[in-house]
Coordinates of C-alpha atoms in Angstrom, one line a residue:
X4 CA -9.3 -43.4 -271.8
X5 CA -12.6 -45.2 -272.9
X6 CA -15.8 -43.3 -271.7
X7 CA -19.6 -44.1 -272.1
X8 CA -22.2 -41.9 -272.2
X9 CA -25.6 -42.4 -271.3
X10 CA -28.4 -41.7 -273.3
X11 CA -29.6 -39.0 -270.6
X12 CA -26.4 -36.8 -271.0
X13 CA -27.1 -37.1 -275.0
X14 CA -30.5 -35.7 -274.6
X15 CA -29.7 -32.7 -272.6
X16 CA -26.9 -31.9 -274.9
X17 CA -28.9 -32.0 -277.3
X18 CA -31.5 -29.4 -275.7
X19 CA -28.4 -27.1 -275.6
X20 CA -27.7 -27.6 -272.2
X21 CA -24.6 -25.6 -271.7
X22 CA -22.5 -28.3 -269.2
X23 CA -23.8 -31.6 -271.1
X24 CA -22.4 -30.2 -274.2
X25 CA -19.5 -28.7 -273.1
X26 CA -18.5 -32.0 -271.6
X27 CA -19.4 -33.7 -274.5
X28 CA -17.5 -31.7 -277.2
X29 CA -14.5 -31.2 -274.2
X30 CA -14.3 -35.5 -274.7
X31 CA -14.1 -34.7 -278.8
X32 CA -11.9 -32.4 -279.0
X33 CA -9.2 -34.4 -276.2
X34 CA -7.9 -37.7 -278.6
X35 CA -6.7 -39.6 -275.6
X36 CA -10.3 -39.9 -274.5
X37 CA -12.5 -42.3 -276.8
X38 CA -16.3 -42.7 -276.7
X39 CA -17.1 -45.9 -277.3
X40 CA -20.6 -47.3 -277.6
X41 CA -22.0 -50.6 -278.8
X42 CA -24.8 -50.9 -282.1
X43 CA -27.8 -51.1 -279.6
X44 CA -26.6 -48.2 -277.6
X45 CA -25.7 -46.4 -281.0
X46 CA -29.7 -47.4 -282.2
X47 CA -31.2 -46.1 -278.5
X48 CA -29.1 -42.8 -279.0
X49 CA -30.5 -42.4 -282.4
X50 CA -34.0 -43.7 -281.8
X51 CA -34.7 -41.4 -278.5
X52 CA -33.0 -38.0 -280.3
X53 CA -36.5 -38.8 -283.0
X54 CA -39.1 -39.1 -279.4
X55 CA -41.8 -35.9 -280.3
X56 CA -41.6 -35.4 -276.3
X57 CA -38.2 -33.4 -277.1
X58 CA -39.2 -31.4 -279.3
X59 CA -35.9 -31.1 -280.8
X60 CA -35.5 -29.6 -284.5
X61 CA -34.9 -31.8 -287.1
X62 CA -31.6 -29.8 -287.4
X63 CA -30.8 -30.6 -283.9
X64 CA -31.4 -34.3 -284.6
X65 CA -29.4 -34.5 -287.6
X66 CA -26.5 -32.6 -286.1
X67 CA -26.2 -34.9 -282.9
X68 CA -27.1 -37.9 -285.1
X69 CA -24.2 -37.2 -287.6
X70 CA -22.0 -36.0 -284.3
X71 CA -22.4 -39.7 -283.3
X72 CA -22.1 -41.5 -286.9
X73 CA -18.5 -39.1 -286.8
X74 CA -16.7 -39.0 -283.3
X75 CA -18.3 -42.5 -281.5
X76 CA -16.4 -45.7 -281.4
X77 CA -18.5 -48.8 -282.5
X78 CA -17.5 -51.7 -280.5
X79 CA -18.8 -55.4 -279.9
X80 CA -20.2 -56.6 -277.1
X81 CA -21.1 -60.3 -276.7
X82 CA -21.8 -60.5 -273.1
X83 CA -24.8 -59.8 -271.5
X84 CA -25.4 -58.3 -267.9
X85 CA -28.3 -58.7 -265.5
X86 CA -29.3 -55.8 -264.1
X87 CA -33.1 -55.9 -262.7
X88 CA -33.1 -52.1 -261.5
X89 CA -33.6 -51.3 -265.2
X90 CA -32.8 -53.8 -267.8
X91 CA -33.1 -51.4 -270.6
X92 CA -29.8 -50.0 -269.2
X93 CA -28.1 -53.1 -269.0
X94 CA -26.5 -52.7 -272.5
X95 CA -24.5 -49.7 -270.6
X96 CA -23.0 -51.8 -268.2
X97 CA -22.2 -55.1 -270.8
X98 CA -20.5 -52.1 -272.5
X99 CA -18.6 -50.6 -269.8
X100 CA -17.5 -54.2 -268.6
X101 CA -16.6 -56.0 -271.9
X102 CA -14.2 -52.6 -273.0
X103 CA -13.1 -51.8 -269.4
X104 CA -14.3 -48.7 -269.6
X105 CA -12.6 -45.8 -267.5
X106 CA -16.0 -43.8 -266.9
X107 CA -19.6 -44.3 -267.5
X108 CA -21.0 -40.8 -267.8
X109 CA -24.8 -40.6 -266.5
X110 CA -27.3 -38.8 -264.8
X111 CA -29.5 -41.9 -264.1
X112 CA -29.6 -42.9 -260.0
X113 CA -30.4 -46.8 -261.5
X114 CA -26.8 -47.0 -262.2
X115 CA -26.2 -46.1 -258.6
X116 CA -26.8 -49.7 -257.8
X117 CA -24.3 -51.1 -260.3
X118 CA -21.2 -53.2 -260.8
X119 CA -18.3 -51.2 -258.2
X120 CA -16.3 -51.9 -260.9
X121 CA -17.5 -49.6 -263.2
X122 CA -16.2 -45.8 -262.6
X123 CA -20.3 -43.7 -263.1
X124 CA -19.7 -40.2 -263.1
X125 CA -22.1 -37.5 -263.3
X126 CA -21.8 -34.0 -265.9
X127 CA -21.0 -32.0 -262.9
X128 CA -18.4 -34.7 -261.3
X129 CA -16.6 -35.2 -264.4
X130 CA -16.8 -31.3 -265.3
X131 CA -14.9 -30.7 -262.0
X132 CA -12.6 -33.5 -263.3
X133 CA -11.7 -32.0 -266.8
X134 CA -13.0 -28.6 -267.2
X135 CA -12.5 -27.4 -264.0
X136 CA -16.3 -25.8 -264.7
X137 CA -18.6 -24.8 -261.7
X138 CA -20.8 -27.2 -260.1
X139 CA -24.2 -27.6 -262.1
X140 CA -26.5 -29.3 -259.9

């Protein structure tokens, strides 16, 4: 099973955000699930983890940065896809598309609007789905 995870979910992991992390080191530790992520998404993870509005240690930063560098799948994407609700987030979706991606994990309501083809999950739907965790939100 291919997943992607949106920057979001990475960010509120990284606050220590008990379900965000949970979910993220539930997909790490399960091999048949693979996170897969493209260079620019890779460079967005890193570059927003640095963003002084976080606040986040530099040993925070350089555990989720080496987290990544470990356990995420690099792979190509050629395509492009338009998405005008918020192109920044469009390199998600080429993602999710060109690897057939079985979930897109994400907090962000832009995605809301995207391809039906692509399975968007949020923490706590996808909690329900493999931790059997509580409801968070």
């Amino acid at each position: 099973m291919k997943i992607i995870i949106d920057t979001n979910v990475l960010v509120s992991a990284a606050f220590r955000d008990r379900l965000p992390e949970s979910v993220i080191l539930w997909i790490l530790a399960h091999p048949e699930w693979a996170w897969i992520a493209s260079e620019e998404i890779i460079r967005e993870y890193k570059e927003v983890l640095r963003r002084p509005k976080f606040k986040l240690t530099d040993a925070q930063v350089q555990y989720w940065r080496d987290l990544i560098d470990e356990a995420v799948e690099i792979v190509p994407v050629s395509a492009t896809v338009d998405f005008p609700r918020d192109r920044k987030d469009a390199k998600f979706l080429a993602c999710a598309l060109a690897h057939r991606a079985d979930v897109l994990l994400t907090g962000d309501r832009d995605f809301e609007d995207a391809d039906r083809e692509i399975n968007k999950m949020k923490i706590s739907q996808f909690s329900r789905f493999t931790l059997d965790l509580p409801e968070d939100e």
